[in-house]
Amino acid sequence: MSASRAYDLHTHTVFSDGTTTPERNAELAAVASVRGLALTDHDTTDGWERQRAACEERGLDFVPGVELSTERERWSVHVLGYWVDGRHPDLVAECDRLRNERAHRAGRILQRLAELGVAVGLDRVLGHAGGAPIGRPHIAAAMIDIGAVPDLETAFDRYLADGGPAWVPKHALDPVEGLRLIRAAGGVGVLAHPGLEDRYNRVTVELVDELVAVGLAGIEADHAAHSEHIAQRWREIARQRELIVTGSSDFHGDNKDVTIGAQTTPHQAVEALRERAATAPAG
Ligand code: AMP
Ligand code: ZN
Ligand code: FE
Ligand code: FE
């Protein structure tokens, strides 16, 4: 497939945990000669307007998206929603809830840390988050700043890891509920990087079937975190269920070693997704 007619359907900016602006991403997309670009920041649509304008300026087709954080039995599952109504009250409420609970949770983690003798200021953490929803890596960075720990791994091993002394759990929807929300907001759902298996991420085929039952449209089989073998496995899982296969960079700027257009989705697949979104249930 020729990258020149394809789309990059999964990218991040400073509106979540990427390091680049929407304008810079449009520039990189133009350099990569992709036809279209989806912005899929974590749990927010705040970057859409700027990304849409920047894409228009460069003759790129802009695809509005969001990468919803969900969890199943403590495993993190990311569901991509395309062409959702960014003003849908339930979607806005969930994004607000995720953001607010993260802010609240950060305060509680800092409290625990203080009790453990590590005094980290909230300002320092906010400096690392830079307006994005606060995550434990931002807190770890602040801990490194003040010399409380030498590196991120130590911050997690000693304090922040799941079940650790300063750990505070956070709210998340079940993936099935997350997909329902995307559909209710008029969007189409794609399962992000299903083959990414680390300490936090795991997707079972049983979960895929549950998601198919509530309208899953596609699977992101082509992703930098997947080996060719894994990608092949997920393409096959998609094929058996007549799901649309997507590919994307999951660009995060300097936070990940991958560039826009590194993996792409053929125009035809994007059109198939667009059609599914157009026939999404109202509600
Ligand atoms: P949060 O969203 O605040 O729950 O933080 C989750 C992020 O923290 C993950 O995406 C990882 O990047 C990072 N993380 C979680 N656990 C660890 C760990 N044990 N060691 C290093 N990084 C971790
Ligand atoms: Zn991210
Ligand atoms: Fe993700
Ligand atoms: Fe992502």
Short mmCIF file of N, CA and C in Angstrom, two decimals, residues 6-95:
data_model
loop_
_atom_site.label_atom_id
_atom_site.label_comp_id
_atom_site.label_asym_id
_atom_site.label_seq_id
_atom_site.Cartn_x
_atom_site.Cartn_y
_atom_site.Cartn_z
N ALA A 6 -2.60 7.14 2.20
CA ALA A 6 -3.05 6.54 3.45
C ALA A 6 -3.17 7.56 4.57
N TYR A 7 -3.73 7.10 5.68
CA TYR A 7 -3.97 7.95 6.84
C TYR A 7 -3.16 7.45 8.04
N ASP A 8 -2.74 8.39 8.87
CA ASP A 8 -2.21 8.03 10.19
C ASP A 8 -3.36 8.27 11.16
N LEU A 9 -3.88 7.19 11.75
CA LEU A 9 -5.12 7.29 12.53
C LEU A 9 -4.95 7.35 14.05
N HIS A 10 -3.74 7.63 14.54
CA HIS A 10 -3.56 7.62 15.99
C HIS A 10 -2.34 8.46 16.34
N THR A 11 -2.58 9.68 16.82
CA THR A 11 -1.47 10.58 17.20
C THR A 11 -1.84 11.37 18.45
N HIS A 12 -0.82 11.83 19.14
CA HIS A 12 -1.00 12.61 20.38
C HIS A 12 -0.29 13.96 20.28
N THR A 13 -0.75 14.89 21.08
CA THR A 13 -0.11 16.21 21.15
C THR A 13 0.06 16.61 22.62
N VAL A 14 0.50 17.85 22.82
CA VAL A 14 0.62 18.40 24.18
C VAL A 14 -0.73 18.47 24.89
N PHE A 15 -1.83 18.28 24.15
CA PHE A 15 -3.14 18.27 24.81
C PHE A 15 -3.33 16.99 25.63
N SER A 16 -2.48 15.96 25.40
CA SER A 16 -2.43 14.85 26.36
C SER A 16 -0.96 14.63 26.71
N ASP A 17 -0.40 13.47 26.40
CA ASP A 17 0.99 13.24 26.83
C ASP A 17 1.99 13.24 25.68
N GLY A 18 1.65 13.88 24.58
CA GLY A 18 2.64 14.08 23.51
C GLY A 18 3.47 15.31 23.82
N THR A 19 4.52 15.53 23.04
CA THR A 19 5.37 16.71 23.30
C THR A 19 5.26 17.75 22.18
N THR A 20 4.44 17.46 21.16
CA THR A 20 4.35 18.37 20.02
C THR A 20 2.97 19.03 19.93
N THR A 21 2.92 20.14 19.21
CA THR A 21 1.65 20.86 19.01
C THR A 21 0.90 20.26 17.81
N PRO A 22 -0.39 20.55 17.70
CA PRO A 22 -1.14 20.11 16.51
C PRO A 22 -0.51 20.65 15.22
N GLU A 23 0.00 21.87 15.27
CA GLU A 23 0.59 22.47 14.07
C GLU A 23 1.83 21.68 13.63
N ARG A 24 2.65 21.33 14.59
CA ARG A 24 3.85 20.55 14.29
C ARG A 24 3.46 19.17 13.72
N ASN A 25 2.42 18.56 14.29
CA ASN A 25 2.00 17.25 13.79
C ASN A 25 1.51 17.33 12.35
N ALA A 26 0.81 18.42 12.01
CA ALA A 26 0.34 18.58 10.63
C ALA A 26 1.55 18.72 9.70
N GLU A 27 2.55 19.44 10.17
CA GLU A 27 3.77 19.62 9.38
C GLU A 27 4.44 18.26 9.15
N LEU A 28 4.56 17.47 10.21
CA LEU A 28 5.18 16.15 10.09
C LEU A 28 4.36 15.22 9.19
N ALA A 29 3.03 15.35 9.27
CA ALA A 29 2.16 14.53 8.43
C ALA A 29 2.35 14.90 6.96
N ALA A 30 2.51 16.19 6.70
CA ALA A 30 2.73 16.64 5.32
C ALA A 30 4.06 16.11 4.81
N VAL A 31 5.08 16.16 5.64
CA VAL A 31 6.40 15.65 5.26
C VAL A 31 6.31 14.15 4.95
N ALA A 32 5.49 13.43 5.75
CA ALA A 32 5.33 11.98 5.55
C ALA A 32 4.41 11.66 4.37
N SER A 33 3.84 12.70 3.77
CA SER A 33 2.95 12.53 2.61
C SER A 33 1.74 11.65 2.88
N VAL A 34 1.22 11.70 4.10
CA VAL A 34 -0.03 10.98 4.33
C VAL A 34 -1.19 11.82 3.78
N ARG A 35 -2.29 11.18 3.56
CA ARG A 35 -3.46 11.89 3.02
C ARG A 35 -4.28 12.52 4.14
N GLY A 36 -4.34 11.82 5.26
CA GLY A 36 -5.13 12.33 6.37
C GLY A 36 -4.51 12.01 7.71
N LEU A 37 -4.98 12.73 8.74
CA LEU A 37 -4.40 12.62 10.07
C LEU A 37 -5.51 12.64 11.12
N ALA A 38 -5.48 11.65 12.01
CA ALA A 38 -6.42 11.66 13.13
C ALA A 38 -5.69 12.14 14.37
N LEU A 39 -6.34 13.02 15.13
CA LEU A 39 -5.82 13.39 16.44
C LEU A 39 -6.60 12.57 17.47
N THR A 40 -5.87 11.79 18.26
CA THR A 40 -6.52 10.89 19.23
C THR A 40 -5.86 11.05 20.59
N ASP A 41 -5.93 12.25 21.14
CA ASP A 41 -5.35 12.45 22.47
C ASP A 41 -6.12 11.63 23.50
N HIS A 42 -5.44 11.32 24.61
CA HIS A 42 -6.07 10.53 25.67
C HIS A 42 -7.18 11.35 26.34
N ASP A 43 -8.40 10.84 26.28
CA ASP A 43 -9.51 11.37 27.07
C ASP A 43 -9.76 12.86 26.92
N THR A 44 -9.47 13.40 25.75
CA THR A 44 -9.78 14.81 25.51
C THR A 44 -9.92 15.09 24.03
N THR A 45 -10.78 16.07 23.73
CA THR A 45 -10.93 16.51 22.34
C THR A 45 -10.46 17.96 22.21
N ASP A 46 -9.77 18.44 23.24
CA ASP A 46 -9.38 19.86 23.29
C ASP A 46 -8.48 20.30 22.13
N GLY A 47 -7.76 19.38 21.54
CA GLY A 47 -6.83 19.77 20.47
C GLY A 47 -7.46 19.81 19.08
N TRP A 48 -8.71 19.40 18.98
CA TRP A 48 -9.34 19.25 17.67
C TRP A 48 -9.30 20.51 16.80
N GLU A 49 -9.74 21.64 17.37
CA GLU A 49 -9.87 22.86 16.56
C GLU A 49 -8.55 23.24 15.93
N ARG A 50 -7.51 23.23 16.73
CA ARG A 50 -6.19 23.60 16.19
C ARG A 50 -5.70 22.57 15.18
N GLN A 51 -5.99 21.28 15.46
CA GLN A 51 -5.53 20.25 14.52
C GLN A 51 -6.30 20.35 13.21
N ARG A 52 -7.59 20.64 13.28
CA ARG A 52 -8.40 20.77 12.08
C ARG A 52 -7.88 21.91 11.20
N ALA A 53 -7.61 23.04 11.84
CA ALA A 53 -7.13 24.22 11.10
C ALA A 53 -5.77 23.94 10.47
N ALA A 54 -4.89 23.31 11.26
CA ALA A 54 -3.53 23.03 10.76
C ALA A 54 -3.58 22.03 9.60
N CYS A 55 -4.50 21.07 9.67
CA CYS A 55 -4.63 20.09 8.60
C CYS A 55 -5.17 20.77 7.34
N GLU A 56 -6.17 21.63 7.52
CA GLU A 56 -6.75 22.34 6.38
C GLU A 56 -5.67 23.13 5.65
N GLU A 57 -4.85 23.79 6.42
CA GLU A 57 -3.80 24.62 5.84
C GLU A 57 -2.85 23.81 4.96
N ARG A 58 -2.70 22.54 5.30
CA ARG A 58 -1.75 21.70 4.56
C ARG A 58 -2.43 20.72 3.61
N GLY A 59 -3.73 20.87 3.45
CA GLY A 59 -4.45 19.99 2.53
C GLY A 59 -4.57 18.55 3.02
N LEU A 60 -4.55 18.37 4.34
CA LEU A 60 -4.70 17.03 4.91
C LEU A 60 -6.13 16.83 5.37
N ASP A 61 -6.63 15.61 5.24
CA ASP A 61 -7.97 15.29 5.73
C ASP A 61 -7.87 15.05 7.24
N PHE A 62 -8.58 15.86 8.00
CA PHE A 62 -8.54 15.73 9.46
C PHE A 62 -9.61 14.76 9.95
N VAL A 63 -9.21 13.82 10.78
CA VAL A 63 -10.15 12.87 11.38
C VAL A 63 -10.17 13.13 12.89
N PRO A 64 -11.30 13.64 13.42
CA PRO A 64 -11.37 13.89 14.86
C PRO A 64 -11.48 12.58 15.63
N GLY A 65 -10.65 12.41 16.65
CA GLY A 65 -10.68 11.17 17.41
C GLY A 65 -10.34 11.39 18.88
N VAL A 66 -10.48 10.33 19.63
CA VAL A 66 -10.14 10.35 21.05
C VAL A 66 -9.69 8.94 21.43
N GLU A 67 -8.71 8.84 22.31
CA GLU A 67 -8.29 7.52 22.81
C GLU A 67 -8.77 7.40 24.25
N LEU A 68 -9.83 6.64 24.41
CA LEU A 68 -10.47 6.53 25.72
C LEU A 68 -9.75 5.50 26.59
N SER A 69 -9.41 5.91 27.82
CA SER A 69 -8.76 5.00 28.78
C SER A 69 -9.82 4.18 29.48
N THR A 70 -9.74 2.85 29.31
CA THR A 70 -10.66 1.98 30.05
C THR A 70 -9.83 0.90 30.74
N GLU A 71 -10.48 0.14 31.60
CA GLU A 71 -9.78 -0.94 32.32
C GLU A 71 -10.67 -2.15 32.47
N ARG A 72 -10.03 -3.31 32.34
CA ARG A 72 -10.73 -4.56 32.60
C ARG A 72 -9.84 -5.36 33.54
N GLU A 73 -10.35 -5.60 34.74
CA GLU A 73 -9.58 -6.32 35.77
C GLU A 73 -8.17 -5.76 35.92
N ARG A 74 -8.09 -4.44 36.09
CA ARG A 74 -6.82 -3.74 36.29
C ARG A 74 -5.97 -3.63 35.04
N TRP A 75 -6.34 -4.32 33.95
CA TRP A 75 -5.58 -4.19 32.72
C TRP A 75 -6.08 -2.98 31.95
N SER A 76 -5.14 -2.21 31.47
CA SER A 76 -5.49 -1.02 30.71
C SER A 76 -5.88 -1.41 29.28
N VAL A 77 -7.02 -0.90 28.82
CA VAL A 77 -7.48 -1.16 27.45
C VAL A 77 -7.82 0.19 26.82
N HIS A 78 -7.23 0.49 25.68
CA HIS A 78 -7.47 1.78 25.02
C HIS A 78 -8.40 1.60 23.83
N VAL A 79 -9.47 2.39 23.83
CA VAL A 79 -10.44 2.32 22.74
C VAL A 79 -10.42 3.65 21.98
N LEU A 80 -10.16 3.57 20.69
CA LEU A 80 -10.14 4.76 19.85
C LEU A 80 -11.55 5.04 19.35
N GLY A 81 -11.96 6.30 19.45
CA GLY A 81 -13.28 6.70 18.94
C GLY A 81 -13.09 7.77 17.88
N TYR A 82 -13.61 7.50 16.68
CA TYR A 82 -13.47 8.48 15.59
C TYR A 82 -14.82 9.11 15.27
N TRP A 83 -14.78 10.39 14.89
CA TRP A 83 -15.97 11.16 14.52
C TRP A 83 -17.01 11.18 15.64
N VAL A 84 -16.56 11.09 16.87
CA VAL A 84 -17.51 11.26 17.97
C VAL A 84 -17.91 12.74 18.02
N ASP A 85 -19.07 13.00 18.60
CA ASP A 85 -19.49 14.37 18.86
C ASP A 85 -18.74 14.81 20.12
N GLY A 86 -17.78 15.70 19.94
CA GLY A 86 -16.96 16.15 21.07
C GLY A 86 -17.75 16.88 22.14
N ARG A 87 -19.02 17.21 21.85
CA ARG A 87 -19.84 17.92 22.84
C ARG A 87 -20.90 17.00 23.44
N HIS A 88 -20.86 15.72 23.07
CA HIS A 88 -21.86 14.81 23.63
C HIS A 88 -21.73 14.80 25.15
N PRO A 89 -22.83 15.09 25.87
CA PRO A 89 -22.75 15.27 27.32
C PRO A 89 -22.11 14.09 28.06
N ASP A 90 -22.43 12.87 27.66
CA ASP A 90 -21.88 11.72 28.38
C ASP A 90 -20.38 11.56 28.13
N LEU A 91 -19.96 11.87 26.90
CA LEU A 91 -18.53 11.78 26.58
C LEU A 91 -17.76 12.89 27.30
N VAL A 92 -18.32 14.09 27.26
CA VAL A 92 -17.70 15.22 27.97
C VAL A 92 -17.59 14.89 29.46
N ALA A 93 -18.66 14.31 30.01
CA ALA A 93 -18.68 13.98 31.44
C ALA A 93 -17.60 12.97 31.78
N GLU A 94 -17.42 11.96 30.91
CA GLU A 94 -16.42 10.93 31.19
C GLU A 94 -15.01 11.52 31.09
N CYS A 95 -14.78 12.34 30.08
CA CYS A 95 -13.45 12.96 29.93
C CYS A 95 -13.17 13.88 31.13
#
